[in-house]
């Protein structure tokens, strides 16, 4: 199930698990999970999952080189290809993070508790954890955009997916600068107007293309 830019979808799987898919994401899953087998799905992009509890059938999210295994919980996974990392933020329950070629071992692999973010770096193949405000990472489910200490280039990537626009930024120094910002649902012009008002960023829009100077 692919989600185009500018859209968000939510689906219910055969076990009762609910998956909220962000723009530019896709998920592959079976029509029905097979009794006696793990419940496995394959994700590209970003999803918030509310996993139905079933201790006999662990739920596994395959995010390229990283697997996330749960029994019943609520968590967010971000696995966009251009990010070169996979982030897992746990809201409720517990999840285990392990490399795709491994078999999960609770005594050896990383286990998150609520309020923790686990980041898998595809370059180093290492997993790091830190405490975070989960609302920052799950706000998109309710139609909000929240950026915390995020570079302008990464913000632009998210705006392209959210609003289905192409953004050209010729200011490379600006692209590396970190920003904090929050927006309710609106159009791309409202977001850019806020950046212009508070940060003096100049831009122009023609059809679905944004140019930032």
mmCIF file of C-alpha atoms in Angstrom:
data_model
loop_
_atom_site.group_PDB
_atom_site.id
_atom_site.type_symbol
_atom_site.label_atom_id
_atom_site.label_comp_id
_atom_site.label_asym_id
_atom_site.label_seq_id
_atom_site.Cartn_x
_atom_site.Cartn_y
_atom_site.Cartn_z
ATOM 1 C CA UNK A 1 0.000 0.000 0.000
ATOM 2 C CA UNK A 2 1.802 3.174 -1.166
ATOM 3 C CA UNK A 3 0.771 6.601 0.150
ATOM 4 C CA UNK A 4 1.348 9.492 -2.292
ATOM 5 C CA UNK A 5 2.853 12.814 -1.268
ATOM 6 C CA UNK A 6 0.273 15.122 0.256
ATOM 7 C CA UNK A 7 -1.797 12.272 1.762
ATOM 8 C CA UNK A 8 -1.989 10.194 4.951
ATOM 9 C CA UNK A 9 -3.731 6.818 5.217
ATOM 10 C CA UNK A 10 -4.707 4.554 8.086
ATOM 11 C CA UNK A 11 -5.439 0.842 7.757
ATOM 12 C CA UNK A 12 -6.498 -2.004 10.039
ATOM 13 C CA UNK A 13 -4.694 -5.309 9.627
ATOM 14 C CA UNK A 14 -6.339 -8.715 10.000
ATOM 15 C CA UNK A 15 -5.226 -9.054 13.653
ATOM 16 C CA UNK A 16 -6.770 -5.705 14.649
ATOM 17 C CA UNK A 17 -3.501 -3.751 14.489
ATOM 18 C CA UNK A 18 -3.965 -0.162 13.276
ATOM 19 C CA UNK A 19 -1.307 1.432 11.082
ATOM 20 C CA UNK A 20 -1.198 5.179 10.344
ATOM 21 C CA UNK A 21 0.952 5.850 7.266
ATOM 22 C CA UNK A 22 2.563 9.216 6.617
ATOM 23 C CA UNK A 23 2.949 10.799 3.173
ATOM 24 C CA UNK A 24 5.455 9.153 0.835
ATOM 25 C CA UNK A 25 5.323 5.859 2.753
ATOM 26 C CA UNK A 26 4.478 2.290 1.804
ATOM 27 C CA UNK A 27 3.755 -0.909 3.695
ATOM 28 C CA UNK A 28 3.544 -4.524 2.561
ATOM 29 C CA UNK A 29 1.436 -6.899 4.641
ATOM 30 C CA UNK A 30 -0.531 -10.146 4.179
ATOM 31 C CA UNK A 31 -4.294 -10.137 3.757
ATOM 32 C CA UNK A 32 -4.401 -12.493 6.747
ATOM 33 C CA UNK A 33 -1.672 -13.365 9.225
ATOM 34 C CA UNK A 34 -0.991 -17.110 9.407
ATOM 35 C CA UNK A 35 -1.617 -18.919 12.694
ATOM 36 C CA UNK A 36 1.617 -20.140 14.231
ATOM 37 C CA UNK A 37 3.749 -17.625 12.300
ATOM 38 C CA UNK A 38 5.113 -14.221 13.250
ATOM 39 C CA UNK A 39 3.059 -11.223 12.134
ATOM 40 C CA UNK A 40 5.494 -9.485 9.776
ATOM 41 C CA UNK A 41 5.094 -6.297 7.743
ATOM 42 C CA UNK A 42 7.564 -4.369 5.558
ATOM 43 C CA UNK A 43 7.755 -0.578 5.877
ATOM 44 C CA UNK A 44 9.330 2.181 3.825
ATOM 45 C CA UNK A 45 8.728 5.724 5.094
ATOM 46 C CA UNK A 46 6.960 6.555 8.344
ATOM 47 C CA UNK A 47 4.193 4.848 10.295
ATOM 48 C CA UNK A 48 2.581 4.995 13.720
ATOM 49 C CA UNK A 49 1.407 1.560 14.842
ATOM 50 C CA UNK A 50 -1.038 0.458 17.516
ATOM 51 C CA UNK A 51 -0.287 -3.259 17.649
ATOM 52 C CA UNK A 52 -2.946 -5.722 18.796
ATOM 53 C CA UNK A 53 -1.644 -7.845 21.680
ATOM 54 C CA UNK A 54 -0.931 -11.483 20.799
ATOM 55 C CA UNK A 55 1.837 -13.095 22.862
ATOM 56 C CA UNK A 56 1.869 -16.213 20.668
ATOM 57 C CA UNK A 57 2.466 -14.267 17.456
ATOM 58 C CA UNK A 58 5.129 -11.517 17.782
ATOM 59 C CA UNK A 59 4.637 -8.540 15.461
ATOM 60 C CA UNK A 60 7.710 -7.590 13.423
ATOM 61 C CA UNK A 61 8.234 -4.422 11.391
ATOM 62 C CA UNK A 62 10.930 -4.912 8.786
ATOM 63 C CA UNK A 63 12.496 -1.514 7.991
ATOM 64 C CA UNK A 64 15.248 -2.411 5.515
ATOM 65 C CA UNK A 65 18.290 -3.378 7.607
ATOM 66 C CA UNK A 66 16.455 -3.062 10.943
ATOM 67 C CA UNK A 67 13.737 -5.199 12.500
ATOM 68 C CA UNK A 68 11.437 -4.003 15.297
ATOM 69 C CA UNK A 69 9.715 -6.740 17.302
ATOM 70 C CA UNK A 70 6.739 -6.202 19.628
ATOM 71 C CA UNK A 71 3.927 -8.126 21.311
ATOM 72 C CA UNK A 72 1.431 -5.305 21.788
ATOM 73 C CA UNK A 73 2.327 -1.632 21.918
ATOM 74 C CA UNK A 74 2.183 1.846 20.330
ATOM 75 C CA UNK A 75 5.211 3.240 18.539
ATOM 76 C CA UNK A 76 6.413 5.330 15.608
ATOM 77 C CA UNK A 77 8.877 4.153 12.948
ATOM 78 C CA UNK A 78 10.555 6.524 10.489
ATOM 79 C CA UNK A 79 12.477 4.842 7.682
ATOM 80 C CA UNK A 80 12.626 7.213 4.700
ATOM 81 C CA UNK A 81 15.422 6.164 2.282
ATOM 82 C CA UNK A 82 17.032 9.610 2.083
ATOM 83 C CA UNK A 83 17.501 9.845 5.868
ATOM 84 C CA UNK A 84 20.157 7.069 6.085
ATOM 85 C CA UNK A 85 18.804 6.091 9.479
ATOM 86 C CA UNK A 86 15.762 4.462 11.034
ATOM 87 C CA UNK A 87 14.160 5.980 14.134
ATOM 88 C CA UNK A 88 11.843 4.120 16.492
ATOM 89 C CA UNK A 89 9.991 6.107 19.176
ATOM 90 C CA UNK A 90 8.098 4.140 21.790
ATOM 91 C CA UNK A 91 4.891 5.556 23.273
ATOM 92 C CA UNK A 92 3.570 2.541 25.157
ATOM 93 C CA UNK A 93 4.717 -1.036 25.891
ATOM 94 C CA UNK A 94 8.134 -2.266 24.791
ATOM 95 C CA UNK A 95 9.907 -3.073 21.539
ATOM 96 C CA UNK A 96 13.139 -4.761 20.589
ATOM 97 C CA UNK A 97 15.443 -3.467 17.847
ATOM 98 C CA UNK A 98 17.815 -5.765 15.979
ATOM 99 C CA UNK A 99 19.593 -6.013 12.639
ATOM 100 C CA UNK A 100 17.802 -7.764 9.805
ATOM 101 C CA UNK A 101 20.256 -10.669 9.635
ATOM 102 C CA UNK A 102 19.912 -11.365 13.373
ATOM 103 C CA UNK A 103 17.401 -13.295 15.457
ATOM 104 C CA UNK A 104 15.953 -11.268 18.319
ATOM 105 C CA UNK A 105 17.559 -11.938 21.702
ATOM 106 C CA UNK A 106 16.156 -9.939 24.638
ATOM 107 C CA UNK A 107 19.415 -10.355 26.566
ATOM 108 C CA UNK A 108 21.599 -9.028 23.748
ATOM 109 C CA UNK A 109 19.544 -6.647 21.598
ATOM 110 C CA UNK A 110 18.294 -3.110 22.320
ATOM 111 C CA UNK A 111 14.930 -2.934 24.100
ATOM 112 C CA UNK A 112 13.118 0.393 24.316
ATOM 113 C CA UNK A 113 10.899 1.506 27.157
ATOM 114 C CA UNK A 114 8.241 4.258 26.792
ATOM 115 C CA UNK A 115 9.700 7.699 26.111
ATOM 116 C CA UNK A 116 12.839 6.393 24.420
ATOM 117 C CA UNK A 117 13.947 6.805 20.828
ATOM 118 C CA UNK A 118 16.173 4.226 19.212
ATOM 119 C CA UNK A 119 18.155 5.308 16.142
ATOM 120 C CA UNK A 120 19.727 2.800 13.773
ATOM 121 C CA UNK A 121 22.533 4.339 11.696
ATOM 122 C CA UNK A 122 22.756 2.542 8.343
ATOM 123 C CA UNK A 123 26.380 3.653 7.869
ATOM 124 C CA UNK A 124 27.762 2.401 11.180
ATOM 125 C CA UNK A 125 24.978 -0.220 11.760
ATOM 126 C CA UNK A 126 24.912 0.919 15.398
ATOM 127 C CA UNK A 127 21.801 1.576 17.507
ATOM 128 C CA UNK A 128 21.710 4.512 19.924
ATOM 129 C CA UNK A 129 18.959 5.368 22.403
ATOM 130 C CA UNK A 130 17.906 8.610 24.097
ATOM 131 C CA UNK A 131 14.977 10.055 26.017
ATOM 132 C CA UNK A 132 12.634 12.197 23.912
ATOM 133 C CA UNK A 133 9.248 13.907 23.997
ATOM 134 C CA UNK A 134 7.180 11.380 22.056
ATOM 135 C CA UNK A 135 4.647 14.030 20.974
ATOM 136 C CA UNK A 136 7.279 15.631 18.754
ATOM 137 C CA UNK A 137 7.554 12.391 16.752
ATOM 138 C CA UNK A 138 3.857 11.438 16.680
ATOM 139 C CA UNK A 139 2.255 14.865 16.088
ATOM 140 C CA UNK A 140 1.928 14.139 12.349
ATOM 141 C CA UNK A 141 -0.785 11.549 13.075
ATOM 142 C CA UNK A 142 -3.035 14.418 14.234
ATOM 143 C CA UNK A 143 -2.069 16.650 11.316
ATOM 144 C CA UNK A 144 0.648 18.709 13.022
ATOM 145 C CA UNK A 145 4.183 19.452 11.886
ATOM 146 C CA UNK A 146 6.734 19.668 14.700
ATOM 147 C CA UNK A 147 10.430 20.313 14.068
ATOM 148 C CA UNK A 148 12.950 20.277 16.900
ATOM 149 C CA UNK A 149 16.597 21.127 16.207
ATOM 150 C CA UNK A 150 16.123 19.956 12.613
ATOM 151 C CA UNK A 151 18.187 21.302 9.724
ATOM 152 C CA UNK A 152 16.340 23.403 7.175
ATOM 153 C CA UNK A 153 17.185 20.883 4.418
ATOM 154 C CA UNK A 154 15.519 18.077 6.394
ATOM 155 C CA UNK A 155 12.514 20.294 7.122
ATOM 156 C CA UNK A 156 12.176 20.938 3.382
ATOM 157 C CA UNK A 157 12.144 17.185 2.688
ATOM 158 C CA UNK A 158 9.251 16.764 5.110
ATOM 159 C CA UNK A 159 7.385 19.722 3.599
ATOM 160 C CA UNK A 160 7.774 18.217 0.109
ATOM 161 C CA UNK A 161 6.164 14.972 1.267
ATOM 162 C CA UNK A 162 3.455 16.628 3.345
ATOM 163 C CA UNK A 163 2.314 19.127 0.704
ATOM 164 C CA UNK A 164 3.289 17.297 -2.507
ATOM 165 C CA UNK A 165 5.486 20.135 -3.778
ATOM 166 C CA UNK A 166 9.006 20.479 -5.150
ATOM 167 C CA UNK A 167 11.257 22.809 -3.141
ATOM 168 C CA UNK A 168 14.485 24.273 -4.491
ATOM 169 C CA UNK A 169 16.827 25.846 -1.951
ATOM 170 C CA UNK A 170 19.837 27.714 -3.361
ATOM 171 C CA UNK A 171 21.026 28.886 0.059
ATOM 172 C CA UNK A 172 23.318 26.056 1.184
ATOM 173 C CA UNK A 173 24.300 27.789 4.444
ATOM 174 C CA UNK A 174 20.623 28.105 5.345
ATOM 175 C CA UNK A 175 20.088 24.430 4.511
ATOM 176 C CA UNK A 176 22.502 23.357 7.268
ATOM 177 C CA UNK A 177 20.974 25.633 9.914
ATOM 178 C CA UNK A 178 18.823 23.964 12.647
ATOM 179 C CA UNK A 179 15.322 25.254 13.416
ATOM 180 C CA UNK A 180 12.522 24.749 15.934
ATOM 181 C CA UNK A 181 8.986 25.185 14.622
ATOM 182 C CA UNK A 182 5.427 23.862 15.037
ATOM 183 C CA UNK A 183 2.489 24.144 12.641
ATOM 184 C CA UNK A 184 -1.130 23.054 12.620
ATOM 185 C CA UNK A 185 -2.602 21.714 9.386
ATOM 186 C CA UNK A 186 -2.680 24.381 6.679
ATOM 187 C CA UNK A 187 -1.191 24.961 3.257
ATOM 188 C CA UNK A 188 2.454 25.278 2.286
ATOM 189 C CA UNK A 189 2.166 29.056 1.929
ATOM 190 C CA UNK A 190 1.160 29.453 5.598
ATOM 191 C CA UNK A 191 4.207 27.468 6.693
ATOM 192 C CA UNK A 192 6.575 29.450 4.484
ATOM 193 C CA UNK A 193 5.012 32.732 5.619
ATOM 194 C CA UNK A 194 5.880 31.796 9.200
ATOM 195 C CA UNK A 195 9.499 31.114 8.250
ATOM 196 C CA UNK A 196 9.578 34.455 6.458
ATOM 197 C CA UNK A 197 8.064 36.304 9.429
ATOM 198 C CA UNK A 198 10.258 34.807 12.150
ATOM 199 C CA UNK A 199 13.462 33.999 10.265
ATOM 200 C CA UNK A 200 13.422 36.377 7.276
ATOM 201 C CA UNK A 201 13.454 33.571 4.706
ATOM 202 C CA UNK A 202 12.480 34.717 1.197
ATOM 203 C CA UNK A 203 10.615 32.428 -1.190
ATOM 204 C CA UNK A 204 8.399 32.308 -4.274
ATOM 205 C CA UNK A 205 5.772 29.759 -5.382
ATOM 206 C CA UNK A 206 4.845 28.868 -8.954
ATOM 207 C CA UNK A 207 2.350 26.044 -9.420
ATOM 208 C CA UNK A 208 3.707 23.185 -7.258
ATOM 209 C CA UNK A 209 7.277 24.471 -7.135
ATOM 210 C CA UNK A 210 8.803 26.522 -4.325
ATOM 211 C CA UNK A 211 12.043 28.475 -4.738
ATOM 212 C CA UNK A 212 13.953 29.643 -1.656
ATOM 213 C CA UNK A 213 16.698 32.230 -2.044
#
